[in-house]
Amino acid sequence: MGKKRVLIIDDDSRNIFALSATLRAKAFDCISCTNAPDALDLLKTDEEVDVILIDMMMPEMDGYEAIPRIKNIEKRAKTPIFAVTAQAMVGDREKCLRAGATEYISKPVDVDRLLQLLSRV
């Protein structure tokens, strides 16, 4: 099996850079979008994506709105989606999971935990 391909959706290019650099160093292939509408357009194509990391707090369309839309794309319905957010208050994890996220990771990202979750994909 080849490299796992990760789509990173985040409005902050610094977060994309940091996550991409970390994941590429661990043999993942990364692509990114800086907003949810562009990500939805990409996900409607045949682009290979094994897992999605999505920032929950973005302008225009946040992760809570985007995740159900991603799940409604037939070929993406089973794609794992990890909510990545600075929101780390009581109940935030459950809110992300209710929106359809497969997993929840708070910022700053615990790289070891992220890699552990990605190893299951």
N, C-alpha and C. Protein backbone atom coordinates (compact mmCIF):
# COMPACT_ATOMS: atom_id res chain seq x y z
N MET A 1 0.84 -1.19 0.00
CA MET A 1 0.00 0.00 0.00
C MET A 1 0.88 1.25 0.00
N GLY A 2 0.46 2.26 -0.75
CA GLY A 2 1.24 3.49 -0.84
C GLY A 2 1.03 4.38 0.36
N LYS A 3 1.54 5.58 0.24
CA LYS A 3 1.39 6.56 1.32
C LYS A 3 -0.08 6.88 1.53
N LYS A 4 -0.45 7.11 2.77
CA LYS A 4 -1.80 7.58 3.06
C LYS A 4 -1.86 9.06 2.72
N ARG A 5 -2.97 9.47 2.13
CA ARG A 5 -3.13 10.85 1.69
C ARG A 5 -4.06 11.59 2.62
N VAL A 6 -3.57 12.68 3.19
CA VAL A 6 -4.30 13.46 4.17
C VAL A 6 -4.70 14.81 3.56
N LEU A 7 -5.99 15.14 3.67
CA LEU A 7 -6.47 16.46 3.28
C LEU A 7 -6.57 17.30 4.54
N ILE A 8 -5.85 18.41 4.57
CA ILE A 8 -5.89 19.34 5.70
C ILE A 8 -6.72 20.55 5.28
N ILE A 9 -7.78 20.82 6.05
CA ILE A 9 -8.64 21.96 5.77
C ILE A 9 -8.50 22.92 6.95
N ASP A 10 -7.90 24.07 6.70
CA ASP A 10 -7.65 25.05 7.77
C ASP A 10 -7.47 26.42 7.14
N ASP A 11 -8.07 27.43 7.73
CA ASP A 11 -7.96 28.78 7.19
C ASP A 11 -6.63 29.45 7.54
N ASP A 12 -5.84 28.85 8.41
CA ASP A 12 -4.55 29.41 8.81
C ASP A 12 -3.42 28.64 8.13
N SER A 13 -2.75 29.29 7.20
CA SER A 13 -1.69 28.61 6.44
C SER A 13 -0.55 28.13 7.32
N ARG A 14 -0.35 28.76 8.47
CA ARG A 14 0.70 28.30 9.39
C ARG A 14 0.36 26.92 9.96
N ASN A 15 -0.91 26.70 10.24
CA ASN A 15 -1.34 25.39 10.73
C ASN A 15 -1.17 24.33 9.64
N ILE A 16 -1.53 24.69 8.42
CA ILE A 16 -1.36 23.76 7.30
C ILE A 16 0.11 23.42 7.14
N PHE A 17 0.97 24.44 7.18
CA PHE A 17 2.40 24.22 7.02
C PHE A 17 2.93 23.28 8.10
N ALA A 18 2.58 23.54 9.36
CA ALA A 18 3.09 22.74 10.48
C ALA A 18 2.60 21.30 10.40
N LEU A 19 1.31 21.11 10.14
CA LEU A 19 0.77 19.76 10.06
C LEU A 19 1.36 19.01 8.85
N SER A 20 1.43 19.69 7.71
CA SER A 20 1.98 19.05 6.51
C SER A 20 3.43 18.63 6.72
N ALA A 21 4.24 19.52 7.28
CA ALA A 21 5.66 19.19 7.51
C ALA A 21 5.79 18.00 8.44
N THR A 22 5.01 18.00 9.50
CA THR A 22 5.06 16.90 10.46
C THR A 22 4.63 15.58 9.82
N LEU A 23 3.54 15.61 9.08
CA LEU A 23 3.02 14.38 8.48
C LEU A 23 3.90 13.89 7.33
N ARG A 24 4.43 14.80 6.54
CA ARG A 24 5.33 14.37 5.45
C ARG A 24 6.58 13.71 6.02
N ALA A 25 7.06 14.20 7.15
CA ALA A 25 8.23 13.60 7.79
C ALA A 25 7.93 12.18 8.27
N LYS A 26 6.65 11.87 8.44
CA LYS A 26 6.23 10.53 8.87
C LYS A 26 5.65 9.73 7.71
N ALA A 27 5.99 10.12 6.48
CA ALA A 27 5.65 9.38 5.26
C ALA A 27 4.18 9.47 4.84
N PHE A 28 3.51 10.56 5.19
CA PHE A 28 2.17 10.81 4.68
C PHE A 28 2.26 11.78 3.52
N ASP A 29 1.32 11.68 2.61
CA ASP A 29 1.19 12.63 1.51
C ASP A 29 0.10 13.61 1.93
N CYS A 30 0.31 14.89 1.77
CA CYS A 30 -0.64 15.91 2.22
C CYS A 30 -1.07 16.83 1.10
N ILE A 31 -2.35 17.15 1.11
CA ILE A 31 -2.90 18.19 0.26
C ILE A 31 -3.70 19.10 1.21
N SER A 32 -4.01 20.32 0.76
CA SER A 32 -4.69 21.22 1.67
C SER A 32 -5.65 22.15 0.95
N CYS A 33 -6.59 22.68 1.74
CA CYS A 33 -7.50 23.73 1.30
C CYS A 33 -7.61 24.72 2.45
N THR A 34 -7.72 25.99 2.12
CA THR A 34 -7.80 27.01 3.16
C THR A 34 -9.24 27.39 3.52
N ASN A 35 -10.21 26.70 2.94
CA ASN A 35 -11.60 26.93 3.33
C ASN A 35 -12.44 25.70 2.97
N ALA A 36 -13.56 25.58 3.63
CA ALA A 36 -14.42 24.41 3.45
C ALA A 36 -15.06 24.34 2.05
N PRO A 37 -15.54 25.44 1.47
CA PRO A 37 -16.13 25.32 0.12
C PRO A 37 -15.14 24.74 -0.91
N ASP A 38 -13.88 25.18 -0.87
CA ASP A 38 -12.89 24.62 -1.79
C ASP A 38 -12.67 23.14 -1.51
N ALA A 39 -12.66 22.77 -0.22
CA ALA A 39 -12.48 21.36 0.14
C ALA A 39 -13.65 20.52 -0.37
N LEU A 40 -14.86 21.04 -0.25
CA LEU A 40 -16.03 20.31 -0.76
C LEU A 40 -15.92 20.10 -2.27
N ASP A 41 -15.49 21.14 -2.98
CA ASP A 41 -15.30 21.00 -4.43
C ASP A 41 -14.27 19.93 -4.74
N LEU A 42 -13.16 19.93 -4.02
CA LEU A 42 -12.11 18.93 -4.22
C LEU A 42 -12.63 17.53 -3.93
N LEU A 43 -13.39 17.40 -2.85
CA LEU A 43 -13.88 16.09 -2.44
C LEU A 43 -14.94 15.52 -3.37
N LYS A 44 -15.51 16.35 -4.21
CA LYS A 44 -16.48 15.88 -5.20
C LYS A 44 -15.79 15.30 -6.44
N THR A 45 -14.46 15.46 -6.50
CA THR A 45 -13.69 14.91 -7.62
C THR A 45 -13.19 13.51 -7.24
N ASP A 46 -12.38 12.94 -8.11
CA ASP A 46 -11.80 11.62 -7.85
C ASP A 46 -10.45 11.71 -7.13
N GLU A 47 -10.12 12.88 -6.59
CA GLU A 47 -8.87 13.06 -5.86
C GLU A 47 -8.79 12.02 -4.74
N GLU A 48 -7.65 11.37 -4.63
CA GLU A 48 -7.47 10.37 -3.58
C GLU A 48 -7.28 11.06 -2.23
N VAL A 49 -8.13 10.71 -1.27
CA VAL A 49 -8.05 11.24 0.09
C VAL A 49 -8.39 10.09 1.03
N ASP A 50 -7.45 9.76 1.92
CA ASP A 50 -7.67 8.66 2.86
C ASP A 50 -8.24 9.13 4.19
N VAL A 51 -7.92 10.36 4.57
CA VAL A 51 -8.38 10.92 5.84
C VAL A 51 -8.39 12.44 5.74
N ILE A 52 -9.31 13.07 6.49
CA ILE A 52 -9.46 14.52 6.46
C ILE A 52 -9.21 15.08 7.86
N LEU A 53 -8.37 16.12 7.93
CA LEU A 53 -8.19 16.88 9.17
C LEU A 53 -8.84 18.23 8.93
N ILE A 54 -9.84 18.58 9.72
CA ILE A 54 -10.56 19.82 9.48
C ILE A 54 -10.60 20.70 10.73
N ASP A 55 -10.23 21.95 10.53
CA ASP A 55 -10.33 22.96 11.58
C ASP A 55 -11.82 23.25 11.77
N MET A 56 -12.26 23.29 13.00
CA MET A 56 -13.68 23.48 13.25
C MET A 56 -14.10 24.95 13.23
N MET A 57 -13.16 25.87 13.42
CA MET A 57 -13.50 27.29 13.49
C MET A 57 -12.90 28.03 12.29
N MET A 58 -13.68 28.14 11.23
CA MET A 58 -13.24 28.85 10.02
C MET A 58 -14.33 29.83 9.60
N PRO A 59 -13.94 30.95 8.97
CA PRO A 59 -14.96 31.87 8.46
C PRO A 59 -15.66 31.25 7.25
N GLU A 60 -16.75 31.81 6.88
CA GLU A 60 -17.56 31.39 5.72
C GLU A 60 -18.31 30.10 6.01
N MET A 61 -17.59 28.99 6.26
CA MET A 61 -18.23 27.72 6.60
C MET A 61 -17.32 27.00 7.59
N ASP A 62 -17.84 26.77 8.79
CA ASP A 62 -17.01 26.10 9.79
C ASP A 62 -17.11 24.57 9.66
N GLY A 63 -16.32 23.88 10.45
CA GLY A 63 -16.30 22.43 10.40
C GLY A 63 -17.62 21.78 10.75
N TYR A 64 -18.37 22.42 11.65
CA TYR A 64 -19.66 21.87 12.05
C TYR A 64 -20.65 21.82 10.89
N GLU A 65 -20.54 22.78 9.99
CA GLU A 65 -21.38 22.79 8.78
C GLU A 65 -20.76 21.91 7.69
N ALA A 66 -19.44 21.93 7.59
CA ALA A 66 -18.77 21.22 6.50
C ALA A 66 -18.80 19.70 6.65
N ILE A 67 -18.64 19.21 7.87
CA ILE A 67 -18.56 17.75 8.05
C ILE A 67 -19.81 17.03 7.53
N PRO A 68 -21.02 17.46 7.90
CA PRO A 68 -22.19 16.76 7.33
C PRO A 68 -22.25 16.85 5.81
N ARG A 69 -21.79 17.97 5.25
CA ARG A 69 -21.78 18.10 3.78
C ARG A 69 -20.77 17.12 3.16
N ILE A 70 -19.63 16.95 3.82
CA ILE A 70 -18.64 15.98 3.33
C ILE A 70 -19.24 14.58 3.38
N LYS A 71 -19.89 14.26 4.49
CA LYS A 71 -20.49 12.92 4.66
C LYS A 71 -21.59 12.66 3.64
N ASN A 72 -22.20 13.73 3.11
CA ASN A 72 -23.25 13.58 2.10
C ASN A 72 -22.71 13.36 0.70
N ILE A 73 -21.40 13.48 0.52
CA ILE A 73 -20.79 13.17 -0.78
C ILE A 73 -20.62 11.65 -0.79
N GLU A 74 -21.32 10.98 -1.67
CA GLU A 74 -21.41 9.52 -1.64
C GLU A 74 -20.06 8.82 -1.48
N LYS A 75 -19.08 9.20 -2.29
CA LYS A 75 -17.79 8.51 -2.23
C LYS A 75 -16.95 8.92 -1.02
N ARG A 76 -17.42 9.89 -0.23
CA ARG A 76 -16.67 10.34 0.96
C ARG A 76 -17.39 9.99 2.27
N ALA A 77 -18.52 9.32 2.18
CA ALA A 77 -19.33 9.03 3.36
C ALA A 77 -18.56 8.27 4.44
N LYS A 78 -17.61 7.44 4.03
CA LYS A 78 -16.87 6.63 5.01
C LYS A 78 -15.45 7.13 5.24
N THR A 79 -15.09 8.25 4.64
CA THR A 79 -13.75 8.81 4.84
C THR A 79 -13.64 9.33 6.27
N PRO A 80 -12.63 8.89 7.03
CA PRO A 80 -12.47 9.38 8.39
C PRO A 80 -12.20 10.89 8.40
N ILE A 81 -12.85 11.58 9.32
CA ILE A 81 -12.69 13.02 9.46
C ILE A 81 -12.30 13.30 10.91
N PHE A 82 -11.14 13.93 11.08
CA PHE A 82 -10.66 14.29 12.41
C PHE A 82 -10.86 15.79 12.61
N ALA A 83 -11.66 16.15 13.59
CA ALA A 83 -11.86 17.55 13.95
C ALA A 83 -10.62 18.04 14.70
N VAL A 84 -10.02 19.10 14.20
CA VAL A 84 -8.84 19.68 14.84
C VAL A 84 -9.22 21.09 15.26
N THR A 85 -9.19 21.36 16.57
CA THR A 85 -9.70 22.64 17.02
C THR A 85 -9.03 23.14 18.29
N ALA A 86 -8.99 24.44 18.41
CA ALA A 86 -8.49 25.06 19.64
C ALA A 86 -9.58 25.04 20.71
N GLN A 87 -10.79 24.70 20.31
CA GLN A 87 -11.89 24.59 21.26
C GLN A 87 -11.67 23.33 22.10
N ALA A 88 -11.31 23.50 23.33
CA ALA A 88 -11.02 22.35 24.19
C ALA A 88 -11.80 22.45 25.50
N MET A 89 -12.99 22.96 25.42
CA MET A 89 -13.84 23.10 26.60
C MET A 89 -14.67 21.83 26.77
N VAL A 90 -15.21 21.66 27.96
CA VAL A 90 -16.07 20.52 28.22
C VAL A 90 -17.22 20.53 27.21
N GLY A 91 -17.44 19.40 26.58
CA GLY A 91 -18.52 19.27 25.61
C GLY A 91 -18.11 19.49 24.17
N ASP A 92 -16.94 20.08 23.92
CA ASP A 92 -16.53 20.36 22.54
C ASP A 92 -16.27 19.08 21.76
N ARG A 93 -15.64 18.09 22.40
CA ARG A 93 -15.39 16.82 21.72
C ARG A 93 -16.71 16.19 21.27
N GLU A 94 -17.68 16.15 22.18
CA GLU A 94 -18.97 15.56 21.86
C GLU A 94 -19.68 16.33 20.74
N LYS A 95 -19.55 17.66 20.77
CA LYS A 95 -20.16 18.48 19.72
C LYS A 95 -19.56 18.14 18.35
N CYS A 96 -18.24 17.95 18.30
CA CYS A 96 -17.57 17.59 17.04
C CYS A 96 -18.02 16.21 16.57
N LEU A 97 -18.12 15.27 17.50
CA LEU A 97 -18.54 13.92 17.13
C LEU A 97 -20.00 13.91 16.67
N ARG A 98 -20.84 14.71 17.31
CA ARG A 98 -22.25 14.81 16.88
C ARG A 98 -22.35 15.38 15.47
N ALA A 99 -21.43 16.26 15.11
CA ALA A 99 -21.43 16.85 13.76
C ALA A 99 -21.00 15.82 12.72
N GLY A 100 -20.44 14.69 13.17
CA GLY A 100 -20.05 13.64 12.23
C GLY A 100 -18.57 13.34 12.19
N ALA A 101 -17.78 14.04 13.00
CA ALA A 101 -16.34 13.77 13.02
C ALA A 101 -16.09 12.36 13.55
N THR A 102 -15.07 11.72 13.02
CA THR A 102 -14.66 10.39 13.47
C THR A 102 -13.89 10.49 14.77
N GLU A 103 -13.07 11.53 14.87
CA GLU A 103 -12.22 11.76 16.05
C GLU A 103 -12.07 13.25 16.28
N TYR A 104 -11.54 13.59 17.45
CA TYR A 104 -11.36 14.99 17.88
C TYR A 104 -9.94 15.15 18.40
N ILE A 105 -9.26 16.18 17.93
CA ILE A 105 -7.90 16.48 18.38
C ILE A 105 -7.86 17.97 18.71
N SER A 106 -7.41 18.31 19.92
CA SER A 106 -7.34 19.72 20.29
C SER A 106 -5.97 20.29 19.91
N LYS A 107 -5.97 21.62 19.69
CA LYS A 107 -4.72 22.33 19.41
C LYS A 107 -4.18 22.84 20.74
N PRO A 108 -2.89 22.90 20.94
CA PRO A 108 -1.87 22.43 20.00
C PRO A 108 -1.95 20.92 19.84
N VAL A 109 -1.72 20.46 18.61
CA VAL A 109 -1.88 19.06 18.26
C VAL A 109 -0.83 18.20 18.96
N ASP A 110 -1.30 17.15 19.62
CA ASP A 110 -0.42 16.13 20.18
C ASP A 110 -0.06 15.21 19.02
N VAL A 111 1.16 15.36 18.49
CA VAL A 111 1.57 14.65 17.28
C VAL A 111 1.53 13.13 17.49
N ASP A 112 1.95 12.66 18.64
CA ASP A 112 1.92 11.22 18.90
C ASP A 112 0.50 10.68 18.84
N ARG A 113 -0.45 11.41 19.42
CA ARG A 113 -1.86 10.98 19.37
C ARG A 113 -2.37 11.02 17.94
N LEU A 114 -2.05 12.07 17.20
CA LEU A 114 -2.48 12.18 15.81
C LEU A 114 -1.94 11.00 15.00
N LEU A 115 -0.68 10.69 15.16
CA LEU A 115 -0.08 9.57 14.43
C LEU A 115 -0.72 8.24 14.82
N GLN A 116 -1.06 8.10 16.08
CA GLN A 116 -1.74 6.89 16.54
C GLN A 116 -3.11 6.75 15.86
N LEU A 117 -3.84 7.85 15.80
CA LEU A 117 -5.15 7.83 15.15
C LEU A 117 -5.00 7.55 13.65
N LEU A 118 -4.02 8.17 13.01
CA LEU A 118 -3.81 7.97 11.58
C LEU A 118 -3.39 6.55 11.27
N SER A 119 -2.72 5.90 12.20
CA SER A 119 -2.28 4.52 11.96
C SER A 119 -3.45 3.56 11.84
N ARG A 120 -4.60 3.96 12.33
CA ARG A 120 -5.82 3.12 12.27
C ARG A 120 -6.58 3.28 10.96
N VAL A 121 -6.18 4.27 10.17
CA VAL A 121 -6.90 4.56 8.91
C VAL A 121 -6.42 3.63 7.82
